[in-house]
Short mmCIF file of C-alpha atoms and ligand atoms in Angstrom, two decimals:
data_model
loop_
_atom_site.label_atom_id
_atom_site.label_comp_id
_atom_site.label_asym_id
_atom_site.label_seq_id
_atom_site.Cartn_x
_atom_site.Cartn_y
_atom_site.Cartn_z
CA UNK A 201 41.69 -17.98 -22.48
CA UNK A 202 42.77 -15.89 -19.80
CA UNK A 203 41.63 -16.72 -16.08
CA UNK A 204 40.49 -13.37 -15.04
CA UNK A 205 37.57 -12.71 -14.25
CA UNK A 206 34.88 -10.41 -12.08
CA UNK A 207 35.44 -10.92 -8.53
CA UNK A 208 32.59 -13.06 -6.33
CA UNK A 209 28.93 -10.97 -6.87
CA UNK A 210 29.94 -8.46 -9.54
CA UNK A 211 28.90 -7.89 -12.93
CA UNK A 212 30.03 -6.59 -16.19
CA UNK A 213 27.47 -4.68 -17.83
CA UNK A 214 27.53 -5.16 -21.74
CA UNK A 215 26.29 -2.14 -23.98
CA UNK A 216 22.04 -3.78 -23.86
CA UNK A 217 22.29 -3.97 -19.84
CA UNK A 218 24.24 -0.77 -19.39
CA UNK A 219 21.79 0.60 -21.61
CA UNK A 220 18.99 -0.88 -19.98
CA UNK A 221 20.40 0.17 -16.45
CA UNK A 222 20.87 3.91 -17.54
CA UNK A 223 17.49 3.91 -18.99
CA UNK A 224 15.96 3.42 -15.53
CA UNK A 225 18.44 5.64 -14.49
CA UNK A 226 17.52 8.72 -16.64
CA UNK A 227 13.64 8.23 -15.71
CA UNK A 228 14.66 7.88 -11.74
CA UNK A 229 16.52 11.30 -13.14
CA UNK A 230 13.37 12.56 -14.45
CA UNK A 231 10.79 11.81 -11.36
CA UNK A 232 14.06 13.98 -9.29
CA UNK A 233 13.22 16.86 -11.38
CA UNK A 234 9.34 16.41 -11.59
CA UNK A 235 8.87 16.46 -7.93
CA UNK A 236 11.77 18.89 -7.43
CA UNK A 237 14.76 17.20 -5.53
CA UNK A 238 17.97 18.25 -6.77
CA UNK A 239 21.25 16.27 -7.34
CA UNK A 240 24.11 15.27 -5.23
CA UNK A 241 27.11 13.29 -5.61
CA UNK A 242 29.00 11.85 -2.89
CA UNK A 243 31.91 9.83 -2.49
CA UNK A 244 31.69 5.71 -2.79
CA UNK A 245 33.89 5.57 0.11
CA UNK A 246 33.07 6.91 3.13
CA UNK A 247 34.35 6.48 7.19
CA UNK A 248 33.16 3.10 8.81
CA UNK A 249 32.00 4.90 11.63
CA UNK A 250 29.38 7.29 10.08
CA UNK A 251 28.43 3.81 7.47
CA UNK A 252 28.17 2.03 10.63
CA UNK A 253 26.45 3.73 13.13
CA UNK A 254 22.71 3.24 12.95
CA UNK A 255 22.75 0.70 9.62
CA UNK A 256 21.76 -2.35 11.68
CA UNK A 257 23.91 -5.35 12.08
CA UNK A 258 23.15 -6.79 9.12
CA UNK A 259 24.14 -4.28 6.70
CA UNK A 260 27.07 -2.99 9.41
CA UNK A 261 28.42 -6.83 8.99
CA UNK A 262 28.12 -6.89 5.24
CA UNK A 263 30.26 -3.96 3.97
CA UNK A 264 33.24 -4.02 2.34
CA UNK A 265 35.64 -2.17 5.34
CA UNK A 266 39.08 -1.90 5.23
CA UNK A 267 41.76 0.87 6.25
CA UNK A 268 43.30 3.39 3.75
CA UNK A 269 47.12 3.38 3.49
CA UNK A 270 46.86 6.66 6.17
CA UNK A 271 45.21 3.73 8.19
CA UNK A 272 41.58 5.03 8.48
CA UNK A 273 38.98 2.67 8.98
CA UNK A 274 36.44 3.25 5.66
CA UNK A 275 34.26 1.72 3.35
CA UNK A 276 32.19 1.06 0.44
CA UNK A 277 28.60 2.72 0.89
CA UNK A 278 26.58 -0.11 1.51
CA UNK A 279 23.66 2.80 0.77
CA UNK A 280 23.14 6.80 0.34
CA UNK A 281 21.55 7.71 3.55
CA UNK A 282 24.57 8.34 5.84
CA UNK A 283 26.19 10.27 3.20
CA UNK A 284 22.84 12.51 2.78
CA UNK A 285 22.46 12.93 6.55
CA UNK A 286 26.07 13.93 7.15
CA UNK A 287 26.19 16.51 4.20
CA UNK A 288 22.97 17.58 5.94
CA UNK A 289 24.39 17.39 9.26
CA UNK A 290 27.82 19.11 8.27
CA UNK A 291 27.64 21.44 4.91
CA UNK A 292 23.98 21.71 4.47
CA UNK A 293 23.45 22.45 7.74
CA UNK A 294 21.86 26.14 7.72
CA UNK A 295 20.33 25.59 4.51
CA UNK A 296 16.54 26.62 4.23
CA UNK A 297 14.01 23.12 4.85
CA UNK A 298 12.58 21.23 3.45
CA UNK A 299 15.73 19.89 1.18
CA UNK A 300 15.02 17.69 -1.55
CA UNK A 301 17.93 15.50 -2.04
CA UNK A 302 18.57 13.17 -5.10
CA UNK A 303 21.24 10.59 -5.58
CA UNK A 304 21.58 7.81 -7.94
CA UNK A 305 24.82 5.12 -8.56
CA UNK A 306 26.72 2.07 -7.34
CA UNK A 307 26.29 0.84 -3.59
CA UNK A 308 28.22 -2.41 -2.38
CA UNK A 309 26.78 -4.95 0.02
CA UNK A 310 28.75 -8.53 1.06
CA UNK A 311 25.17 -10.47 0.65
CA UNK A 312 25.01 -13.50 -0.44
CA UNK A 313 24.87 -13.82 -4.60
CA UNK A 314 21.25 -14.80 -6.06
CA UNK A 315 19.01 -13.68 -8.60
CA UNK A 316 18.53 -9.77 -7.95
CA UNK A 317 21.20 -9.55 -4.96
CA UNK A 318 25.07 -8.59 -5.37
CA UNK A 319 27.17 -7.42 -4.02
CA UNK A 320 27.49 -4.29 -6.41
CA UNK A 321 24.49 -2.75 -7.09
CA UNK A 322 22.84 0.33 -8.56
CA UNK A 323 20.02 2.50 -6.24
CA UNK A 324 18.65 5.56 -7.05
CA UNK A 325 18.09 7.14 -3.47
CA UNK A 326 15.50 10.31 -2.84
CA UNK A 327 15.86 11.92 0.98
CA UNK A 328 13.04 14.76 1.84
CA UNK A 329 14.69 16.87 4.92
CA UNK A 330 13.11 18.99 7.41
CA UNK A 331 9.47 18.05 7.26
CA UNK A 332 7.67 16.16 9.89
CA UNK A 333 4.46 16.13 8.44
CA UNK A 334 2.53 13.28 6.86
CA UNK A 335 2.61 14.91 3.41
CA UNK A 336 6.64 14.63 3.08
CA UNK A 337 6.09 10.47 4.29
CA UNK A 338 3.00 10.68 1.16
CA UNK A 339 5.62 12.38 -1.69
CA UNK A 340 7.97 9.75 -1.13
CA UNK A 341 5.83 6.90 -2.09
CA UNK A 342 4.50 9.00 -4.40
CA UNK A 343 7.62 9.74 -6.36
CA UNK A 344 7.95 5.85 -6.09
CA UNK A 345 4.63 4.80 -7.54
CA UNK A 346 5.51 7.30 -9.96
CA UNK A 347 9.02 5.48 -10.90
CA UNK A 348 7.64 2.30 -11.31
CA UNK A 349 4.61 3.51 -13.23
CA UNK A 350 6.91 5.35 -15.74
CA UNK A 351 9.61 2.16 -16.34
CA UNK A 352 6.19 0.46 -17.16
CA UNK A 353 6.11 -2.07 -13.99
CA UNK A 354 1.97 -3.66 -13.69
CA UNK A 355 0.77 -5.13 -10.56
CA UNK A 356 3.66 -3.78 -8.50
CA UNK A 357 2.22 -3.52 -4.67
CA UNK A 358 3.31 -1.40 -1.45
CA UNK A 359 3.70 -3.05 1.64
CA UNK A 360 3.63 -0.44 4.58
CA UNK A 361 3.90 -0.46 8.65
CA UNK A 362 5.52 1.58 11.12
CA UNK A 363 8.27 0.94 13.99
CA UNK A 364 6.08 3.20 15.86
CA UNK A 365 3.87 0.74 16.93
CA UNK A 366 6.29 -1.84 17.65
CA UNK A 367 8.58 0.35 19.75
CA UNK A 368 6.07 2.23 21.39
CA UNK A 369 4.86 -1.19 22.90
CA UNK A 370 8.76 -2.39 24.22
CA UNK A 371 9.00 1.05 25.17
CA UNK A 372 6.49 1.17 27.33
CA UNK A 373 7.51 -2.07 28.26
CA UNK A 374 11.42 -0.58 29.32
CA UNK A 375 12.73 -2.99 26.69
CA UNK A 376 15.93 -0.59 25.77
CA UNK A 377 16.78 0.47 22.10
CA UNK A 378 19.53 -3.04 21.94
CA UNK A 379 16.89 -5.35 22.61
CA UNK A 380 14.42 -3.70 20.48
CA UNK A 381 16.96 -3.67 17.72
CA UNK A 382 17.22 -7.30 18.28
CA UNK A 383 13.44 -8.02 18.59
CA UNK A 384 13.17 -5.70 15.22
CA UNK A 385 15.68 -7.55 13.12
CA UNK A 386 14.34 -11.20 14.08
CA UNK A 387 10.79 -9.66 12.94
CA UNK A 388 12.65 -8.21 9.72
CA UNK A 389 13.20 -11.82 8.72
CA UNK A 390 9.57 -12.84 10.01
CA UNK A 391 11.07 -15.02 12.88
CA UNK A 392 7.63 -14.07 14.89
CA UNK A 393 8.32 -16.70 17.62
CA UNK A 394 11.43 -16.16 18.27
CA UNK A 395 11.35 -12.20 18.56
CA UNK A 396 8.22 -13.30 20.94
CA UNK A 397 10.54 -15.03 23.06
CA UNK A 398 13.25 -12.26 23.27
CA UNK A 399 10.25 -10.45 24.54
CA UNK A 400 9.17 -12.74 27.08
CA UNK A 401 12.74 -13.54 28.41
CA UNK A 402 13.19 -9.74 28.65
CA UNK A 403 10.82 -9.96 31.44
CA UNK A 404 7.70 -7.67 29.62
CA UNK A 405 4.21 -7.99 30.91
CA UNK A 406 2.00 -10.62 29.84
CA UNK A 407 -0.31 -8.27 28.07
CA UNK A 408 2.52 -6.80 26.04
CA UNK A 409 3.42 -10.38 24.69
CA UNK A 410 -0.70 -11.17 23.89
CA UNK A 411 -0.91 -7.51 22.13
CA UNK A 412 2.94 -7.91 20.28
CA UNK A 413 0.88 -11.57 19.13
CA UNK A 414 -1.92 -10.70 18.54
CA UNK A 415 -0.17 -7.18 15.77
CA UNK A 416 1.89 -9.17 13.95
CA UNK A 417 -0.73 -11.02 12.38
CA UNK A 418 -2.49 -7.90 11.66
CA UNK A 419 -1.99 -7.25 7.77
CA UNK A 420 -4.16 -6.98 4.59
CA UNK A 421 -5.22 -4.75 1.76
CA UNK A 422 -8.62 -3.86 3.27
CA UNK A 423 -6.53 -0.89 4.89
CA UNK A 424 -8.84 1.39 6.75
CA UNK A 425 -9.89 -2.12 8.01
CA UNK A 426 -6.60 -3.31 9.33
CA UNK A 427 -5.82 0.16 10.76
CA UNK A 428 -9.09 0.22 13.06
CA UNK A 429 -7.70 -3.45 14.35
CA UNK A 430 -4.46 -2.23 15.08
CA UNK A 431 -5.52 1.05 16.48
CA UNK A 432 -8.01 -0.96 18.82
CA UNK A 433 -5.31 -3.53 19.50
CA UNK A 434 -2.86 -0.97 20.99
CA UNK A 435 -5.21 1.49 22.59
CA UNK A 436 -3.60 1.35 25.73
CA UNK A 437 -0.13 2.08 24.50
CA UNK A 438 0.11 6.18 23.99
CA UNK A 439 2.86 6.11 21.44
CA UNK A 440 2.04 3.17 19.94
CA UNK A 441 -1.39 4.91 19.01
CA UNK A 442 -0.12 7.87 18.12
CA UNK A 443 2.45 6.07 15.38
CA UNK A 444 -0.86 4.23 13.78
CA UNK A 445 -2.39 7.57 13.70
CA UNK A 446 0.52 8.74 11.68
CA UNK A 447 0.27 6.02 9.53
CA UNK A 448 -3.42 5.69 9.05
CA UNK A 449 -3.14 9.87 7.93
CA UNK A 450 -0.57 8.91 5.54
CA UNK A 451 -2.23 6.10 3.90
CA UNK A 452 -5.69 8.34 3.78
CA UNK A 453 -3.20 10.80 1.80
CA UNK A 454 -1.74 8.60 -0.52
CA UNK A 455 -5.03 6.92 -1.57
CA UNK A 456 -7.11 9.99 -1.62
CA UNK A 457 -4.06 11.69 -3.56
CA UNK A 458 -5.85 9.58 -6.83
CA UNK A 459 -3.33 6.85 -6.21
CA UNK A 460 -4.56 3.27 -7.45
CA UNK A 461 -1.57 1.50 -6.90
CA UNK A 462 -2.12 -1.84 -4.55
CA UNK A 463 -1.03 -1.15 -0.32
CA UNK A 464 -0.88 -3.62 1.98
CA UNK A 465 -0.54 -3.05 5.78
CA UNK A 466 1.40 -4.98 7.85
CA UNK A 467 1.72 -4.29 11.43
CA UNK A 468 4.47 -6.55 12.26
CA UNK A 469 6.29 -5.34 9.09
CA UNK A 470 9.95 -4.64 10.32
CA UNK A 471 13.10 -3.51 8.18
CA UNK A 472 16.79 -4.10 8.54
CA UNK A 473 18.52 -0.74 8.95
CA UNK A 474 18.16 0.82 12.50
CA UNK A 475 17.85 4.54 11.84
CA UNK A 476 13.94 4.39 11.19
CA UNK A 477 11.75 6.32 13.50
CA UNK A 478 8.43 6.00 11.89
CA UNK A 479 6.39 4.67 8.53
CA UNK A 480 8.55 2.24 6.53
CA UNK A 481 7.81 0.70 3.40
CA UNK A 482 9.17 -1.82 0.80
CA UNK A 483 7.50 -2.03 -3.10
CA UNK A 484 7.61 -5.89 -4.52
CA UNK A 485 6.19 -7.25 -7.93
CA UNK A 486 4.05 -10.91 -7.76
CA UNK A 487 7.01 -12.02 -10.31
CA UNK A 488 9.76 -11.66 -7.72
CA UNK A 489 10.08 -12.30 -4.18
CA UNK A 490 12.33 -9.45 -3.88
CA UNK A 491 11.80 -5.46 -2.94
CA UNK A 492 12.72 -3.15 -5.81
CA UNK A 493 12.70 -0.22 -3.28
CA UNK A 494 12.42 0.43 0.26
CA UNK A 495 12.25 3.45 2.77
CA UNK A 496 11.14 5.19 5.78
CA UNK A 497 11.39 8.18 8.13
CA UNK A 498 14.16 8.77 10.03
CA UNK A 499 14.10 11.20 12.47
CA UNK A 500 17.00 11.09 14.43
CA UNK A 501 19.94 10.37 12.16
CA UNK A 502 20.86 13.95 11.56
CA UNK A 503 21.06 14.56 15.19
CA UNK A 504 23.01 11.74 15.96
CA UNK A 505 25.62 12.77 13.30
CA UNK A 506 25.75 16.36 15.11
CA UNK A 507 23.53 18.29 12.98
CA UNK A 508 20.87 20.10 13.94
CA UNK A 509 18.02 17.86 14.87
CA UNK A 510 15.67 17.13 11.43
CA UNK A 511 13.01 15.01 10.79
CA UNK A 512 13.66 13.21 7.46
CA UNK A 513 12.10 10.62 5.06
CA UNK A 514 13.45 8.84 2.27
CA UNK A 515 13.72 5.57 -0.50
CA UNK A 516 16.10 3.93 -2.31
CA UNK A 517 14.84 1.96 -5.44
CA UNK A 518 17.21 -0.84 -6.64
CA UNK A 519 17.82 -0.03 -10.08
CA UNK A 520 18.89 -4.08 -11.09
CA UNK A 521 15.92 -5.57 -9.51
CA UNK A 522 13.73 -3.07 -11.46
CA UNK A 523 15.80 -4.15 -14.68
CA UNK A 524 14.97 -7.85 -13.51
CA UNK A 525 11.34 -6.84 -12.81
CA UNK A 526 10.93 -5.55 -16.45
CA UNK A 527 12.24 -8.30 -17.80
CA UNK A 528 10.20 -11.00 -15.94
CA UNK A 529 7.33 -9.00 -17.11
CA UNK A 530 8.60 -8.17 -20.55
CA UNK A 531 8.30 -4.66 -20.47
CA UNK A 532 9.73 -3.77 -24.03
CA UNK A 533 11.07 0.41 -23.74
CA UNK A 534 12.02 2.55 -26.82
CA UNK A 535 15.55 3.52 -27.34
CA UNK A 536 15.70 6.91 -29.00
CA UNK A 537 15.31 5.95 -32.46
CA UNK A 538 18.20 7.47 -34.31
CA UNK A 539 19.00 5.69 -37.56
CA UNK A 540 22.56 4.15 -37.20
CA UNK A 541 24.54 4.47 -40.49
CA UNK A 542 27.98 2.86 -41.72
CA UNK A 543 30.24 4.81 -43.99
CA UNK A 544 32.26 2.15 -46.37
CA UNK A 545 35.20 3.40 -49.01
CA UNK A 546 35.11 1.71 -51.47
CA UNK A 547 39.07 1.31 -51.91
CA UNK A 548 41.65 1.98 -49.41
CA UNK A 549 42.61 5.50 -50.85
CA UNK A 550 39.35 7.02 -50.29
CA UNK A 551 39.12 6.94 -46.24
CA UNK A 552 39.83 10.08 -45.76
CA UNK A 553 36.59 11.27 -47.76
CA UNK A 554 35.01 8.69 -45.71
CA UNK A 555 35.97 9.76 -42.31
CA UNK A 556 35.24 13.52 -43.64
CA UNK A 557 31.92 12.77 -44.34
CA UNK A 558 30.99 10.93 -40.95
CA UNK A 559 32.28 13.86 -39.54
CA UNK A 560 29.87 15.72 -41.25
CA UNK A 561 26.80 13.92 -40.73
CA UNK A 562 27.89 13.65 -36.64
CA UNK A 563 28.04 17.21 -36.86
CA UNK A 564 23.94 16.86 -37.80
CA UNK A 565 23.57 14.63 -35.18
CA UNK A 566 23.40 11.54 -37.05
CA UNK A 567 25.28 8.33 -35.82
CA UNK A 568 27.81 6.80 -37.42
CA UNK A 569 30.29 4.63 -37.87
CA UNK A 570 33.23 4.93 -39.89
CA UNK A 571 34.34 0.76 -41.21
CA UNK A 572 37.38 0.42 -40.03
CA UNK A 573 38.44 -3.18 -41.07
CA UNK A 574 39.25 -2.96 -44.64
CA UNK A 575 36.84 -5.39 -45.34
CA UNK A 576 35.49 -5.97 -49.18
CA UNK A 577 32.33 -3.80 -50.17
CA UNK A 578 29.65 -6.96 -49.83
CA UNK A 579 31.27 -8.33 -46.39
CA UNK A 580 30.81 -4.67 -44.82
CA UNK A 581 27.56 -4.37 -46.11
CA UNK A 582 26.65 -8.08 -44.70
CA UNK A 583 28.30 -6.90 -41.26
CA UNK A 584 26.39 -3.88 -41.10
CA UNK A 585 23.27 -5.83 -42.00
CA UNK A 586 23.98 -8.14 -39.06
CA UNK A 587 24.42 -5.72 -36.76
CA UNK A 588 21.00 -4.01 -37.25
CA UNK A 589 22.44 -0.79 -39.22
CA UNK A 590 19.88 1.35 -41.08
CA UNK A 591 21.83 2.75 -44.05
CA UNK A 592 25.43 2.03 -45.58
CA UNK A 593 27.32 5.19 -47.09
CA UNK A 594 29.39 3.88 -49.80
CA UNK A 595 32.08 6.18 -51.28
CA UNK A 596 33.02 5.83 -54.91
CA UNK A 597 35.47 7.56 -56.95
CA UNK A 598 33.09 7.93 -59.92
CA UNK A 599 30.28 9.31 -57.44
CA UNK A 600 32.86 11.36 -55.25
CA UNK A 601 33.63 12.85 -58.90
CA UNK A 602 30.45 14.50 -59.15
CA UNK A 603 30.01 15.46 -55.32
CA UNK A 604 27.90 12.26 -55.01
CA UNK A 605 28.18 9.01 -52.27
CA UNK A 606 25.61 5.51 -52.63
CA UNK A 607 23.23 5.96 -49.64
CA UNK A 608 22.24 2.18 -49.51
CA UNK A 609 18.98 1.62 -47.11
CA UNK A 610 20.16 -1.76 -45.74
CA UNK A 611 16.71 -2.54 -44.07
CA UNK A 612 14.65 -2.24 -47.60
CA UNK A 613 17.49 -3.32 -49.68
CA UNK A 614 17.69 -0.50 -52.26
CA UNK A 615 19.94 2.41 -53.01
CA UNK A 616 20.48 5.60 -55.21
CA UNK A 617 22.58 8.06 -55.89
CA UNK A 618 22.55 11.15 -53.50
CA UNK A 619 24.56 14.56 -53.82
CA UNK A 620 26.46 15.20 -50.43
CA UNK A 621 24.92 17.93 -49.49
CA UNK A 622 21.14 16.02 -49.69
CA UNK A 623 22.42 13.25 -47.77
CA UNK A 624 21.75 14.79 -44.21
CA UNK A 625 18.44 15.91 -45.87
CA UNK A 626 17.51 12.76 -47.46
CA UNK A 627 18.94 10.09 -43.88
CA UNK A 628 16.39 12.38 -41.71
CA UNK A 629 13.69 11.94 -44.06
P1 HAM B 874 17.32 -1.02 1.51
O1 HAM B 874 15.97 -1.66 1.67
O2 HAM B 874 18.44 -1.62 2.26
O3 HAM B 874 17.13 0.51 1.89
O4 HAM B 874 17.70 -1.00 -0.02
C1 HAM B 874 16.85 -0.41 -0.98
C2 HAM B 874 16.73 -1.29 -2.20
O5 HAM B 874 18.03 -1.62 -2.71
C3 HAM B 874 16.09 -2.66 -1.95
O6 HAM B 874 14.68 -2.57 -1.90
C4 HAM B 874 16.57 -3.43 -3.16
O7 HAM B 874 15.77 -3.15 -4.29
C5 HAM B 874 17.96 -2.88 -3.38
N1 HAM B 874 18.96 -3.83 -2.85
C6 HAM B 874 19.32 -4.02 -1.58
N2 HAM B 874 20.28 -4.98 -1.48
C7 HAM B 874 20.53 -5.39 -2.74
C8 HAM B 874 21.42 -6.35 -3.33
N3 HAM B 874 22.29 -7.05 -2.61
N4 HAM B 874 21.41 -6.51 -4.68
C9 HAM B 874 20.55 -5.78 -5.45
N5 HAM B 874 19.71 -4.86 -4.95
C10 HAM B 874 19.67 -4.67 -3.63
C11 HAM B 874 18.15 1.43 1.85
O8 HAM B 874 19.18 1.27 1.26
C12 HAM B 874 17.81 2.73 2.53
N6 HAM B 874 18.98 3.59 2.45
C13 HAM B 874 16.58 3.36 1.90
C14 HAM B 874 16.24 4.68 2.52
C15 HAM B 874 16.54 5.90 2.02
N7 HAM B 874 15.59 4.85 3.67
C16 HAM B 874 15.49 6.15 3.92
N8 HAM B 874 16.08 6.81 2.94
#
């Protein structure tokens, strides 16, 4: 037995998972075309610098970095964004807005292994460019309820908030963009108390610690309910009203879209990358205690990267943790039905007939396989049997004689006699 194996957090994928991963996949492919974004691919290794710049210190201190043999600094994408923005900020830069951008592949992370994280994994990643406006925020959860609906996920429920309303209270408060990416992070891994304290020791106003209290425990799926408290609770903070203005008009557009997925608000709802500049959102199932997807608007990213300044919102869904979420709640999904056949010579001088004739039926767009072990008639048939095979081909020399194979059905256990040129006819029938 050799002693290689996958290095710490990644996976082999064996024909059912890589099927069941490109499955999602195609119908993350499909929601891209439905609500019109359009395909990119870019590199898996970018420069540190543009990865690192406004991913937050976790995901900056998780990526797989090293230097080129040129001695650049680079590294895995830990996620699509910064490649998006920079194609946006650089070669896409005079291109007509809105842009609809679609990617979908492999992004690498250093977390730590557990059911539904690793350290490779697959997202597929939607960015909406150049539109400031509630709708754009509304069309990405949208095309999200829409993926989940369409892998056939139940129950699944969006959690929303906005950094807004948080920022526009340490803002106000002179709390600079370090210590509110600080305060933000704690909050990210609901350490309430202890981003309360950062606050205090920063030296903000009494009030601002009783209002930051009293938010975070503002949450619920009465929504309309929860945004009235945290509109009342932050009246005296201009931006911090105007961000739950933004997201009460988003979640009046999503519901009264005809959306009857489940939303939660959550005012003290924080998320781990740094670039976000307004709503942000994470989808979860009650099976696992994991997002499948997560996203927000960005507004400043572009800019930063020297683009032309361009509001921007976006998600990335993570295709394995949907896989996981399908199979905790055994969603079964059809494969495309073809019938699988085996072609089987009878002796050893009649493969070439054999492989002539699977070339034939591929050329009808039938799949086969050719036997390629030289095993004896019964053991083939038993094999293919095994190995869930609808129909065996066998090729005789007294059938070949009269332009003739044995189309066996292997499922019902009978066969007959079929000219060669029925045989397409008679396997699509
Ligand atoms: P994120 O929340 O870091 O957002 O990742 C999105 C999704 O990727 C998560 O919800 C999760 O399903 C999946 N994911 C993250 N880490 C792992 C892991 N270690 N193993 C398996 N799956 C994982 C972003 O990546 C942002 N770029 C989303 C975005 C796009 N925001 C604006 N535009």
């Amino acid at each position: 037995m050799s002693e290689f194996k996958t290095v710490r957090g990644m996976r082999d994928f064996l024909p059912k998972e890589a099927q069941a991963l490109r499955y999602v996949e195609s119908k993350a492919r499909k929601v891209a075309e439905l609500y019109g974004f359009g395909e990119i691919v870019t590199p898996i290794v970018e420069s540190y610098d543009l990865l690192s710049a406004k991913s937050g210190d976790e995901v900056r201190s998780r990526m797989f970095a090293f230097k080129d043999l040129g001695d650049r600094d680079i590294a895995l994408r830990p996620e699509f964004t910064a490649s998006v923005a920079r194609l946006v900020a650089t070669t896409l830069r005079n291109e007509p807005r809105p842009l609809r951008l679609f990617s979908v592949g492999s992004v690498y992370r250093y977390d730590e292994p557990q059911k539904g994280r690793y350290r490779e994994f697959w997202q597929s990643n939607f960015e909406l460019m150049g539109s400031s406006r509630p709708e754009a925020d509304a069309e990405i959860i949208l095309l999200t309820d829409s993926l989940m609906k369409t892998v056939g996920l139940k129950s699944y429920v969006f959690k929303i908030g906005h950094v807004g309303v948080i920022r526009g209270i340490l803002s106000k408060e002179k709390l600079d963009e370090k210590k509110q990416n600080e305060i933000m992070q704690l909050m990210d891994h609901l350490q309430y108390d202890d981003a309360l304290k950062v606050v205090q020791d920063a030296e903000a106003s009494e009030t601002c610690v009783k209002v930051l209290r009293e938010l975070v425990n503002l949450k619920g799926d009465r929504i309309f309910e929860v945004m009235n408290k945290i509109k009342e609770c932050v009246k005296d903070y201009e931006s911090a009203t105007t961000a739950a203005e933004n997201l009460q008009e988003i979640l009046k557009l999503v519901t009264e879209s005809g959306c009857r997925t489940h939303v939660t608000v959550d005012a003290g709802f924080a998320r781990g990358l740094e670039y976000y500049t307004g709503i942000i959102f994470e989808v979860t199932v009650p099976e696992l205690d994991i997002a499948l997807g997560g996203g927000g608007r960005y507004d400043r990213l572009i800019e930063l990267f020297g683009g032309n300044p361009t509001s921007a919102v976006g998600v990335a869904h993570g295709i394995d943790r949907i896989m996981l979420a399908m199979q905790e709640q055994k969603v079964t999904w059809k494969t495309n039905g073809t019938r699988k056949v085996v072609v089987v010579p009878v002796r050893e001088t009649l493969k070439i007939d054999a492989l002539k004739i699977a070339q034939v039926l591929r050329d009808a767009g039938i799949v086969v396989e050719v036997d390629v072990m030289g095993r004896k008639m019964a053991k083939a048939l038993e094999d293919a049997d095994r190995r869930g095979m609808d129909y065996a081909i066998i090729i005789g020399e007294k059938e070949l004689k009269e332009d003739a194979v044995v189309v066996r059905n292997l499922k019902k256990r009978e066969q007959s006699t079929v000219k060669i040129e029925k045989v397409i006819e008679n396997l699509q029938a």
